[in-house]
Short mmCIF file of C-alpha atoms in Angstrom, two decimals:
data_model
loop_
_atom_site.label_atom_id
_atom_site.label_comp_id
_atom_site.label_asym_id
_atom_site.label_seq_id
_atom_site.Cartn_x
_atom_site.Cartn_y
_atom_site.Cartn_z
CA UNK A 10 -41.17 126.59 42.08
CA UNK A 11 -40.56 127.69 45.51
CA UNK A 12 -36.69 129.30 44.67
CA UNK A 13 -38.22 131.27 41.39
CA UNK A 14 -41.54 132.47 43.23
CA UNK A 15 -38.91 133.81 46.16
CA UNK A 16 -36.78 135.52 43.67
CA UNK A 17 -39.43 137.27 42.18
CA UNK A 18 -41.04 138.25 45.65
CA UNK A 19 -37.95 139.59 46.83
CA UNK A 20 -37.40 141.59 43.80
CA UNK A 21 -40.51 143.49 44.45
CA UNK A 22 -39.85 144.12 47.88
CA UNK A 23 -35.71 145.50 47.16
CA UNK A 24 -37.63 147.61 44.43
CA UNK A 25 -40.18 148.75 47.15
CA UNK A 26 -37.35 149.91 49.70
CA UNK A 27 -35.40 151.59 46.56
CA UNK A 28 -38.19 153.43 45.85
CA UNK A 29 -39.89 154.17 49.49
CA UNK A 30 -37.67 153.60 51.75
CA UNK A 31 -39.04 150.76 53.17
CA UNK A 32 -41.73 147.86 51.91
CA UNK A 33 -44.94 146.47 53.64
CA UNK A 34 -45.89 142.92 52.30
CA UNK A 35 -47.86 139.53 53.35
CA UNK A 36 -46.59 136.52 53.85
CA UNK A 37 -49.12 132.95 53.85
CA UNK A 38 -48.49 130.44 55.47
CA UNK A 39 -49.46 126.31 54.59
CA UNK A 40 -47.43 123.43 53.19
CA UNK A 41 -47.46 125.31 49.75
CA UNK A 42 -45.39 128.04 51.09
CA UNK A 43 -42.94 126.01 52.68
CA UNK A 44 -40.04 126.09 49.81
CA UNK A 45 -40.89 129.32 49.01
CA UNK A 46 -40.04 130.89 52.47
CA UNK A 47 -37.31 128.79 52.80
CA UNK A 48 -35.72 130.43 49.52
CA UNK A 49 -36.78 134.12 50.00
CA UNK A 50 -35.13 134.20 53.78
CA UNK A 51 -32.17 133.45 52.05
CA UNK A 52 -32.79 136.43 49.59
CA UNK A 53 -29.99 139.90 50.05
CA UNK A 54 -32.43 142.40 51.52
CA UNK A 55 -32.55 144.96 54.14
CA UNK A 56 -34.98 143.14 56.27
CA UNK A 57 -34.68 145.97 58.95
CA UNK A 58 -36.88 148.55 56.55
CA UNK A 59 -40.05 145.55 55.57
CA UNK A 60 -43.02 145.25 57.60
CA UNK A 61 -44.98 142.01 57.05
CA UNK A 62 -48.80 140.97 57.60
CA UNK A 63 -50.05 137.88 57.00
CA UNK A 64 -53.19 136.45 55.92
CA UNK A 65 -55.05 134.61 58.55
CA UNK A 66 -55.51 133.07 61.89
CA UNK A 67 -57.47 130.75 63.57
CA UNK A 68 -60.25 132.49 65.66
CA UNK A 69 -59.43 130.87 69.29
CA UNK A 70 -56.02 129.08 68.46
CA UNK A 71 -52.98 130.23 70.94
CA UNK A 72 -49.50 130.69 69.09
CA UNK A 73 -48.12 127.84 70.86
CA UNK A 74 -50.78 125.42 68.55
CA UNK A 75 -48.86 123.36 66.32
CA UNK A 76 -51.37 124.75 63.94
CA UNK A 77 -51.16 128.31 64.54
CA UNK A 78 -50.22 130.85 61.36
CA UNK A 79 -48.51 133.10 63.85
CA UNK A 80 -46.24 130.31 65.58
CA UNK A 81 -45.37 129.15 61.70
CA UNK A 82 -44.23 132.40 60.47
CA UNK A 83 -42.19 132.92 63.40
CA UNK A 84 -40.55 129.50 62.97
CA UNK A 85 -40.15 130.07 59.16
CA UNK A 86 -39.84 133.24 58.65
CA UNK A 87 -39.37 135.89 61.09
CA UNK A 88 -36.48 133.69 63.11
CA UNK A 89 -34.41 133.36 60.21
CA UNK A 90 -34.12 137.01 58.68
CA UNK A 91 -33.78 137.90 62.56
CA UNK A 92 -34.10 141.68 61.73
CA UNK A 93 -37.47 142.30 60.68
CA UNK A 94 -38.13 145.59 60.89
CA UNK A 95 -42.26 144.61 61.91
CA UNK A 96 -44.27 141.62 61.97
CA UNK A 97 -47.57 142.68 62.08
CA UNK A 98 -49.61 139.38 64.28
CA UNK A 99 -53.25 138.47 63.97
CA UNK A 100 -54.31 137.62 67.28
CA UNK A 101 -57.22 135.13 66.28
CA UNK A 102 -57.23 134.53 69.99
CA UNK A 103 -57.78 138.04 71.53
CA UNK A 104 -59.81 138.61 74.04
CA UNK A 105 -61.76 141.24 72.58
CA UNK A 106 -61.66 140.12 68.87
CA UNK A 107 -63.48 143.10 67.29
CA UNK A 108 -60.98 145.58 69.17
CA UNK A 109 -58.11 143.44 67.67
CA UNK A 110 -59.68 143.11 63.80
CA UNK A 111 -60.20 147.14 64.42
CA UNK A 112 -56.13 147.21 65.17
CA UNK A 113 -55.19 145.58 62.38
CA UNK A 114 -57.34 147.12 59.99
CA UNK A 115 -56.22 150.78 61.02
CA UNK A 116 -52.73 149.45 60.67
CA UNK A 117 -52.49 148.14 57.16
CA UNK A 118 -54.60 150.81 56.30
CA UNK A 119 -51.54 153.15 56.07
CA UNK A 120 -49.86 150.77 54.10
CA UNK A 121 -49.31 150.21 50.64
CA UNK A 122 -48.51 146.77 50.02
CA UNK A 123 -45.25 145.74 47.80
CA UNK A 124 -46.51 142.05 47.61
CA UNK A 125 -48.76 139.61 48.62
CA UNK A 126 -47.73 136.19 48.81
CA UNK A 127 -50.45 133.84 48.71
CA UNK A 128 -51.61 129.91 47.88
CA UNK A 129 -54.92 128.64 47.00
CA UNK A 130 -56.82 126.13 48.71
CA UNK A 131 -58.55 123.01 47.85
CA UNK A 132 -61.97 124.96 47.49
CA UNK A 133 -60.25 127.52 45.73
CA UNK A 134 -60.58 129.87 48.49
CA UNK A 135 -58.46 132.64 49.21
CA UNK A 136 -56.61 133.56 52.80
CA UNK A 137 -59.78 131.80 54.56
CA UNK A 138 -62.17 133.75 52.37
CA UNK A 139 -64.30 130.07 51.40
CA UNK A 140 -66.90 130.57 48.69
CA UNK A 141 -69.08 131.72 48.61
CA UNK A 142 -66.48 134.69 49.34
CA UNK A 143 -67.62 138.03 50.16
CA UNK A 144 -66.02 140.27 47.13
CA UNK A 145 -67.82 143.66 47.78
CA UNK A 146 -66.31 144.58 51.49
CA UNK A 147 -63.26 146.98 51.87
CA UNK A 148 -62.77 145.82 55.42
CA UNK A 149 -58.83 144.33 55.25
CA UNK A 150 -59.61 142.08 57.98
CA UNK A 151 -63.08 139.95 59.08
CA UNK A 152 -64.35 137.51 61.04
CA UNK A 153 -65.15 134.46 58.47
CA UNK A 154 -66.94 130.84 58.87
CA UNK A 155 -64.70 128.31 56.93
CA UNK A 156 -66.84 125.46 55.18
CA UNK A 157 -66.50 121.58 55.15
CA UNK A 158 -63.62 121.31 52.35
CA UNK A 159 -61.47 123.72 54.47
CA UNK A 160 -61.86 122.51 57.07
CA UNK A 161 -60.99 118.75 55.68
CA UNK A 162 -57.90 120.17 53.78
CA UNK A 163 -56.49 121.26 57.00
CA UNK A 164 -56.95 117.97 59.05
CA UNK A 165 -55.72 115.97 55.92
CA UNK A 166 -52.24 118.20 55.69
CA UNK A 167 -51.97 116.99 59.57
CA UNK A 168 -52.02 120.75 61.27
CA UNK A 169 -54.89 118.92 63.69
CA UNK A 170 -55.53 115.36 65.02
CA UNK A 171 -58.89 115.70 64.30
CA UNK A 172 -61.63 117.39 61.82
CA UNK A 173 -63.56 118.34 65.15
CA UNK A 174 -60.22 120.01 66.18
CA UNK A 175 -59.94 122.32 63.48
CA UNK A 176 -61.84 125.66 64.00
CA UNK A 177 -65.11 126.83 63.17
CA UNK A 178 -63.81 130.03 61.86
CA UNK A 179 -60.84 132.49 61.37
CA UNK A 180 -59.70 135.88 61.01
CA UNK A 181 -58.76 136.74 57.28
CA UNK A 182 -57.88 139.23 55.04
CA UNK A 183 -60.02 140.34 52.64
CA UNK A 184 -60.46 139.64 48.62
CA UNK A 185 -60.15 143.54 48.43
CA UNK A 186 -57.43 144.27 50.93
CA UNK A 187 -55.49 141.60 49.14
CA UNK A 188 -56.08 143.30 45.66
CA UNK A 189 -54.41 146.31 46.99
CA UNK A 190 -51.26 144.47 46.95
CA UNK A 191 -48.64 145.86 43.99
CA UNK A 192 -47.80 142.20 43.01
CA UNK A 193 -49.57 138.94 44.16
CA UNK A 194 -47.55 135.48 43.80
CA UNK A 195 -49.30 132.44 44.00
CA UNK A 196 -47.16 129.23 45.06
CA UNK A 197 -49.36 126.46 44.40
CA UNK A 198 -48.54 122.25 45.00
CA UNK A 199 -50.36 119.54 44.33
CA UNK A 200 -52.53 117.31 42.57
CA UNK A 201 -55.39 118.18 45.20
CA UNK A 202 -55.13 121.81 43.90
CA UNK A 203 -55.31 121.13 39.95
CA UNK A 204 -59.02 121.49 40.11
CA UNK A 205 -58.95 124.75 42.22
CA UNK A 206 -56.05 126.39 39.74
CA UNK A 207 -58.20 125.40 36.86
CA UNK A 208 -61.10 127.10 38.25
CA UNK A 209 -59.15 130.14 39.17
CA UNK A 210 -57.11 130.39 35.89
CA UNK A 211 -59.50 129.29 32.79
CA UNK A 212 -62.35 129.83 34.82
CA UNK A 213 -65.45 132.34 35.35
CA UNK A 214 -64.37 134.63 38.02
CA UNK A 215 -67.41 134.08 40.80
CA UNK A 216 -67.27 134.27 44.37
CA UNK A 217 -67.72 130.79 44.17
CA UNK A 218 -64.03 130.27 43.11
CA UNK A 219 -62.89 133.02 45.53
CA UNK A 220 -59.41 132.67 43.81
CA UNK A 221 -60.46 133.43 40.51
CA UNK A 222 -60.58 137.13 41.65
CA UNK A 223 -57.53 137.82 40.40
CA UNK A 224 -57.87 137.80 37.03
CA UNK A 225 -58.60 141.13 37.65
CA UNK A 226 -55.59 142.05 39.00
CA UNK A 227 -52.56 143.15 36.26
CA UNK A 228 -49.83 142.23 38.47
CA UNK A 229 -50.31 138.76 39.59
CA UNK A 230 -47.78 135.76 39.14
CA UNK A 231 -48.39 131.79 39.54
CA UNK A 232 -46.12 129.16 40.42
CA UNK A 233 -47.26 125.71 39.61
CA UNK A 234 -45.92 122.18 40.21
CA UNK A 235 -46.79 119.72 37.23
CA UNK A 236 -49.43 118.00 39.15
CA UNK A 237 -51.30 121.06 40.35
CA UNK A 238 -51.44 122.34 36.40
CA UNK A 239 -52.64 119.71 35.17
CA UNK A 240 -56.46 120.30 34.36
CA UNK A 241 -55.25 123.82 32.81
CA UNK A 242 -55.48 123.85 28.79
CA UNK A 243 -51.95 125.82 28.73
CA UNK A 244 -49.96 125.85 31.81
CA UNK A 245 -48.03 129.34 32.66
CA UNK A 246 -45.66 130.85 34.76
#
């Protein structure tokens, strides 16, 4: 799941730098990315001409958190390819967090995003957008509140020692921003997650599902373990 869903990430991005010169994408972060980053660092490309944004970050968390987005991608990801041309940080915990959601959004603004690499969460949501998500704003980054489930999916993975540890809210990228995105790949684990794939697969797209959004995007692609697909009525690649 995770070597297939790399291959076809990198793919798009080698096509992006053929074509542009260079490729902006964003990486997520979770255990459901885990084999997938491990396989796409691995991947021949010019790593020099990609600039990468991620998804979230805790509002208030410092990279040196065990939990932190920023100090997993740097572990996982940035370390390994060791010349990335840009990695593009959310600082969840700036000092003046509406100067640094104002930096980031007049950054990926210029971009146009190769890929977006993404997972769904227990509640379905997407990035940290919980239901019921906000659909409607073209702001690429905002301040959100994440609900009960998300918060309980993150203690139960073990990022925090305890529920009352685990933030009250987060910087995210938006639904819209991550529609831009050429391609989106979903890599999604997990028995916990069949009911959230179902939801966002086979059924009604509603900002209650937040991940159901993209069935309105052409260009999307969905990686599944057996346990995660199976609630769906035909299981796809």
């Amino acid at each position: 799941m995770g070597r297939v869903a790399a291959q076809e990430g990198a793919t798009a991005i080698r096509e992006a730098v053929a074509r542009d010169g260079r490729a902006a994408i964003v990486v997520a972060t979770g255990a459901s990315q885990f084999e997938m980053l491990e396989h796409l660092v691995r991947e021949d490309i010019d790593w020099s001409k990609v600039t990468a944004f991620h998804l979230d970050e805790y509002v208030g968390l410092p990279q040196s958190h065990p939990a932190s987005f920023r100090g997993y991608l740097r572990k996982r990801f940035v370390e390994p390819v060791a010349n990335l041309g840009e990695f593009v940080e959310v600082h969840g915990d700036a000092s003046d967090l509406e100067s640094e959601i104002a930096r980031l959004n007049v950054r990926i603004a210029a971009e146009d995003i190769a890929v977006c690499f993404a997972g769904v969460g227990e509640n379905c949501h997407l990035a940290f957008n919980d239901p019921p998500a906000d659909f409607d704003t073209e702001q690429p980054y905002l301040v959100v509140d994440l609900d009960d489930a998300c918060r309980q999916q993150q203690y139960g993975e073990g990022w925090f020692p305890t529920l009352e540890d685990v933030p009250a809210q987060a910087v995210s990228m938006s639904v819209r921003q991550i529609l831009k995105a050429r391609h989106i790949i979903l890599t999604v684990p997990d028995e916990r997650k069949a009911k959230a794939i179902k939801a966002t697969l086979e059924g009604p797209v509603t900002n209650l599902a937040p991940a159901s959004i993209l069935q309105t995007h052409g260009e999307v692609s969905v990686h599944l373990d057996p346990a995660a697909a199976g609630l769906l009525e035909s299981a796809s690649t």
